PDB file of C-alpha atoms and ligand atoms in Angstrom:
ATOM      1  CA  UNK A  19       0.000   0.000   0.000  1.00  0.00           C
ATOM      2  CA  UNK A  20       1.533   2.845  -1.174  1.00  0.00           C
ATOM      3  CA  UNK A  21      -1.004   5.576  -1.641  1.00  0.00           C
ATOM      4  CA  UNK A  22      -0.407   8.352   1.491  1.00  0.00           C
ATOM      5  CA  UNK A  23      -4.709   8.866   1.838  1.00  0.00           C
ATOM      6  CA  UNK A  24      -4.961   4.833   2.401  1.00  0.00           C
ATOM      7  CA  UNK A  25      -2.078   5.368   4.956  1.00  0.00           C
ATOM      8  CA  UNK A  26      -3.727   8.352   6.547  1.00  0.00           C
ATOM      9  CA  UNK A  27      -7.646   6.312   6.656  1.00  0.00           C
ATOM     10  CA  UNK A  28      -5.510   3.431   8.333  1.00  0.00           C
ATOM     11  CA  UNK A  29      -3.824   5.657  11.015  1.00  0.00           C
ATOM     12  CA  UNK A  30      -0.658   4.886   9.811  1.00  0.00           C
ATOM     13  CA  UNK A  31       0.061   8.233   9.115  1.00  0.00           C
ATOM     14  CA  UNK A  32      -1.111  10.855  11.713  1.00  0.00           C
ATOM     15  CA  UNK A  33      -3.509  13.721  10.155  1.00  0.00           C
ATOM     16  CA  UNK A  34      -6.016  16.230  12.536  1.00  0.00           C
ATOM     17  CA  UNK A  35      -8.978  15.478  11.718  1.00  0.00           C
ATOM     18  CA  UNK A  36     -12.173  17.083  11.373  1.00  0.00           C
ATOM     19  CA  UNK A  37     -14.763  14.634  10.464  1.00  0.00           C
ATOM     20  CA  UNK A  38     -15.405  10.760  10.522  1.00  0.00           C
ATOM     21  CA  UNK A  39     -18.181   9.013   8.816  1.00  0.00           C
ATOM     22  CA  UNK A  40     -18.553   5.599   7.851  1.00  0.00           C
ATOM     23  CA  UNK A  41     -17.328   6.446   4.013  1.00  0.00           C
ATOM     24  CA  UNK A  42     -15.372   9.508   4.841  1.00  0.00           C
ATOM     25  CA  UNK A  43     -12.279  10.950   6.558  1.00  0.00           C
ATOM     26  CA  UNK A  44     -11.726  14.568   6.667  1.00  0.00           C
ATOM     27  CA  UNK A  45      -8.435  16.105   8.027  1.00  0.00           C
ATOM     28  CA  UNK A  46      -6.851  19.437   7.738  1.00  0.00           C
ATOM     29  CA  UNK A  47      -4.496  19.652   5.096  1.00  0.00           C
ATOM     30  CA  UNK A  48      -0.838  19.753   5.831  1.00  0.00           C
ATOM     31  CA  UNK A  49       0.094  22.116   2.693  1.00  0.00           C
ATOM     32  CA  UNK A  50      -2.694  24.626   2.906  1.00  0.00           C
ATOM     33  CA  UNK A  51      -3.757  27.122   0.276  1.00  0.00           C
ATOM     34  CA  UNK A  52      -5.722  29.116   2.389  1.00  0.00           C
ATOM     35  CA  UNK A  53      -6.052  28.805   6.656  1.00  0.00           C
ATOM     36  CA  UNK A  54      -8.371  26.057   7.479  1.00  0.00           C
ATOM     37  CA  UNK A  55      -8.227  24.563   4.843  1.00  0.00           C
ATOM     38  CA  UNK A  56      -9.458  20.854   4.508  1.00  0.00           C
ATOM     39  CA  UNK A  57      -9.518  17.344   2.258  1.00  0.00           C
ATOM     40  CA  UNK A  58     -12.487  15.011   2.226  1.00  0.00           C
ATOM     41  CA  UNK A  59     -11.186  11.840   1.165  1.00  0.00           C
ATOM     42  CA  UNK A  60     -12.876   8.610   0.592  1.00  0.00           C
ATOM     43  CA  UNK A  61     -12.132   5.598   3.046  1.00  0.00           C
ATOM     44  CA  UNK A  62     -11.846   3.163  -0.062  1.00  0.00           C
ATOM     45  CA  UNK A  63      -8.935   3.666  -2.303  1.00  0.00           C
ATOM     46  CA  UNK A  64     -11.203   4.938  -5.334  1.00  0.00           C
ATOM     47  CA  UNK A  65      -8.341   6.560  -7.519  1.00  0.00           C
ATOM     48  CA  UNK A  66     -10.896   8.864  -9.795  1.00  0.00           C
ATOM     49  CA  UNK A  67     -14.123  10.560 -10.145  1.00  0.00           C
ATOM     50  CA  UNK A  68     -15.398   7.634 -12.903  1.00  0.00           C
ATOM     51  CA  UNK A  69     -14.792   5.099  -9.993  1.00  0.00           C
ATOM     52  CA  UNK A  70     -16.944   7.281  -7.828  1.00  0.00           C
ATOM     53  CA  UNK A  71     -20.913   5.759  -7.742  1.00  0.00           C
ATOM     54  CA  UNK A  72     -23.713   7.910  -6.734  1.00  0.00           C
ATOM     55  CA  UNK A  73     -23.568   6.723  -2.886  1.00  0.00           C
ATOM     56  CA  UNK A  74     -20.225   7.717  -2.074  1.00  0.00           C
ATOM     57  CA  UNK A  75     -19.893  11.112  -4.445  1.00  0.00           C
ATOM     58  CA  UNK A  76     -22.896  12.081  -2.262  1.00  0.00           C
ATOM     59  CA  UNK A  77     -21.440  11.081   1.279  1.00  0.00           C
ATOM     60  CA  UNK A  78     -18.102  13.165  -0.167  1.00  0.00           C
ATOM     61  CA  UNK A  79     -20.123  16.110  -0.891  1.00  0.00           C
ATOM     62  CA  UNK A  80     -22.321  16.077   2.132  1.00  0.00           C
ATOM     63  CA  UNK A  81     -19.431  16.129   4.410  1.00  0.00           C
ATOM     64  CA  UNK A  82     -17.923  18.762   2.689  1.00  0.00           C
ATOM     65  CA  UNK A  83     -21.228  20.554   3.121  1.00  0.00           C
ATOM     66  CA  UNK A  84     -20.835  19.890   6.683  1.00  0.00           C
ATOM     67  CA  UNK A  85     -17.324  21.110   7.263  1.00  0.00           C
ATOM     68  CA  UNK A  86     -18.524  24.825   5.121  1.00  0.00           C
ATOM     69  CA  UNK A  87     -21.178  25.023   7.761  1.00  0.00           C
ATOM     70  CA  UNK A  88     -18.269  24.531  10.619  1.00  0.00           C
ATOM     71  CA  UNK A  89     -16.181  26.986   8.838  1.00  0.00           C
ATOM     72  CA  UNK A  90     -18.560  29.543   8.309  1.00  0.00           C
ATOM     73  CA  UNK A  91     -20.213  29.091  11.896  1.00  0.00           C
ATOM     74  CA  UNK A  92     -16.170  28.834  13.452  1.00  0.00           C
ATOM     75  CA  UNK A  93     -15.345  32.338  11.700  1.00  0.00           C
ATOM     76  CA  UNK A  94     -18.374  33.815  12.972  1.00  0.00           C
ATOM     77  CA  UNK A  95     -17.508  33.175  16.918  1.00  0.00           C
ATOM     78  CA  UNK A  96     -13.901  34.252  15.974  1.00  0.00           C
ATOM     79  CA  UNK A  97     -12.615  30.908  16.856  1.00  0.00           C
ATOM     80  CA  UNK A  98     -11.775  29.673  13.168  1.00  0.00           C
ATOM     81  CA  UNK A  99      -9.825  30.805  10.244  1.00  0.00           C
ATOM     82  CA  UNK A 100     -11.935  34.044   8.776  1.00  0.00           C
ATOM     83  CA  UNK A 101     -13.746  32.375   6.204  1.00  0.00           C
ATOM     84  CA  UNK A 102     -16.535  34.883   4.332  1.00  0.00           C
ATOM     85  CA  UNK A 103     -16.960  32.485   1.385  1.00  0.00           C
ATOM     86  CA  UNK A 104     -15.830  28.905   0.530  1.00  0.00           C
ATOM     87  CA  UNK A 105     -14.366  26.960  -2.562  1.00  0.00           C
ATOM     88  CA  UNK A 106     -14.730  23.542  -3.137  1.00  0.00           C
ATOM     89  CA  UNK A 107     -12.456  21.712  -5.371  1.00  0.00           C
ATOM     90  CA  UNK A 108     -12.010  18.883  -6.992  1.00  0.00           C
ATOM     91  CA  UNK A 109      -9.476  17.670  -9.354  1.00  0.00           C
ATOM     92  CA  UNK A 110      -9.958  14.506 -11.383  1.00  0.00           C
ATOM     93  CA  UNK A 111      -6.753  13.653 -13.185  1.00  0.00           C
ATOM     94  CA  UNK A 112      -2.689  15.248 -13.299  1.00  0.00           C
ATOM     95  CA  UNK A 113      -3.868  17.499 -15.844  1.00  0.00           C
ATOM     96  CA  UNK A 114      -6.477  19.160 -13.570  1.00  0.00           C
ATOM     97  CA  UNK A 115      -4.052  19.113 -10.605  1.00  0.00           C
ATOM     98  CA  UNK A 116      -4.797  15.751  -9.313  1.00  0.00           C
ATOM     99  CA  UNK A 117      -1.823  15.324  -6.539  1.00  0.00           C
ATOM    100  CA  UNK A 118      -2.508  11.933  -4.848  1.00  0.00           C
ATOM    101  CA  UNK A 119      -4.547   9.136  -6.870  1.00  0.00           C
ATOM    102  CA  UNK A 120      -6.815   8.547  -3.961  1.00  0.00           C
ATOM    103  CA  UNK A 121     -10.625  10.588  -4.475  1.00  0.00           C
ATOM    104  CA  UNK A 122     -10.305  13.880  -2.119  1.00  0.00           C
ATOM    105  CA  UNK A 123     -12.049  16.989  -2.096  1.00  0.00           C
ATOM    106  CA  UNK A 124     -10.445  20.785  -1.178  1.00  0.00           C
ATOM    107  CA  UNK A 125     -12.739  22.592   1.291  1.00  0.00           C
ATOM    108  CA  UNK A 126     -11.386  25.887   0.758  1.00  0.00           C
ATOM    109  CA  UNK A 127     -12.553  29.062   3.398  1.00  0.00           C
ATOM    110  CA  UNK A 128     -12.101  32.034   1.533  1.00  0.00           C
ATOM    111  CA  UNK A 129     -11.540  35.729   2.350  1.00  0.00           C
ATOM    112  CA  UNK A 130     -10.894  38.862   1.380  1.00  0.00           C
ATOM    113  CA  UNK A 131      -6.602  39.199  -0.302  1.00  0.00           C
ATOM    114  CA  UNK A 132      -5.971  35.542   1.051  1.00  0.00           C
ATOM    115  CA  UNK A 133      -4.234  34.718  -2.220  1.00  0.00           C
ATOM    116  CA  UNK A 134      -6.257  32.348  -3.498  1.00  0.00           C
ATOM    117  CA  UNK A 135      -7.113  32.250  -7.453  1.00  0.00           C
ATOM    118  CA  UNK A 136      -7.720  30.469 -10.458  1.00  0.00           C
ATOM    119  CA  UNK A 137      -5.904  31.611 -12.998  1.00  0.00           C
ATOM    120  CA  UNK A 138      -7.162  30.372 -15.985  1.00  0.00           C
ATOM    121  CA  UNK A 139      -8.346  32.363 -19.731  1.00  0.00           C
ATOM    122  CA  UNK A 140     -11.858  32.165 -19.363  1.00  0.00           C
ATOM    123  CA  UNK A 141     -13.442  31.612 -23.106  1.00  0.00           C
ATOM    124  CA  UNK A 142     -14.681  34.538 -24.852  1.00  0.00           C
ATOM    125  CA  UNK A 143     -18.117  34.366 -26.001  1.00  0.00           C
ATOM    126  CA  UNK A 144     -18.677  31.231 -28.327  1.00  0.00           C
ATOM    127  CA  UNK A 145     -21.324  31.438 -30.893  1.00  0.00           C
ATOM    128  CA  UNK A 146     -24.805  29.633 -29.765  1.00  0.00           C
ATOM    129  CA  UNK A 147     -24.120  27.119 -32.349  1.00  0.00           C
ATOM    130  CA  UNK A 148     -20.843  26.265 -30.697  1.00  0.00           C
ATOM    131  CA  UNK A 149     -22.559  25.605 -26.955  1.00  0.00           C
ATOM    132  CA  UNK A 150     -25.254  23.765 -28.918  1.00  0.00           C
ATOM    133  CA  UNK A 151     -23.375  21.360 -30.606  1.00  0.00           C
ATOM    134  CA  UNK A 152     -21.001  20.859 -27.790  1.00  0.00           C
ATOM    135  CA  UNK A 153     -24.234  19.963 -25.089  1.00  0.00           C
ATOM    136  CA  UNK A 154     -25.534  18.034 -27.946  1.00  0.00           C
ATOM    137  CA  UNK A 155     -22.402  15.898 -27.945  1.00  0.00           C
ATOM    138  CA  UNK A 156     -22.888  15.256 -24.294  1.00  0.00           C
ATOM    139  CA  UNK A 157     -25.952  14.570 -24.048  1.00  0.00           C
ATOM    140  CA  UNK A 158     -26.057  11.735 -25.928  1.00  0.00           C
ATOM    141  CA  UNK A 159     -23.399  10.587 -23.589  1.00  0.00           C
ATOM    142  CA  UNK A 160     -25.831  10.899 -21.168  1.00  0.00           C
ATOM    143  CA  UNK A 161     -27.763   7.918 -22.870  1.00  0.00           C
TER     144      UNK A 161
HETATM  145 ZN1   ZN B   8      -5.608   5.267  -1.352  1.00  0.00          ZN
END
């Protein structure tokens, strides 16, 4: 077993951790983008978001849901990071930033000149046909 999440879920590997469920673990991370930041990762070594069924993206998202609340409510009383808005993030290959080959989630707080962006060049305007023909492509995916 080589993967550092499967390590972590086992307690091999000490992490803080913020939330337990049954399909779960969420811990702060160690390298973190913003203060208070946290991953949601699975307890079974699913390495992508295809290997992901409806059940367990849903128990990923809730707790993540959870831990925005926590955030929000912990930066409120002034006993949290300041956190006025939150990012969640999730990257699904190398390509798109995918770091460890385990499923995980980002719970980002967010606030005002913390740093945080996305730097990306956001697509200017495509003709209606364009979008068109692109959904039409995936939704017969869909099936
Ligand atoms: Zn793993």
């Amino acid at each position: 077993m080589s993967c550092v999440f499967c390590h972590i879920v086992a307690g091999d590997i000490e992490s803080s951790v913020v939330l337990e469920t049954d399909r779960v673990l969420a811990f702060m991370d160690v390298h973190p983008a913003t203060p208070g930041h946290v991953l949601v990762v699975l307890r079974a070594h699913l390495e992508s978001l295809a290997d992901l069924d409806d059940e367990v993206g849903a128990a990923m998202f809730s707790a993540a849901r959870t831990i925005a609340a926590a955030l929000r409510t912990a930066s409120a009383a002034g006993t949290g990071p300041r956190c006025d808005g939150i990012n969640l993030f999730y990257a699904d290959g190398a390509v798109a930033f995918q770091e460890v080959f385990h499923a995980y989630l980002h719970v980002l707080p967010r606030s005002v000149g913390d740093g945080f962006t996305l730097d990306a060049r956001w697509g200017t305007d495509p003709a209606r046909v364009e979008l068109d023909a692109e959904a039409s492509v995936l939704r017969g995916m869909l099936g």
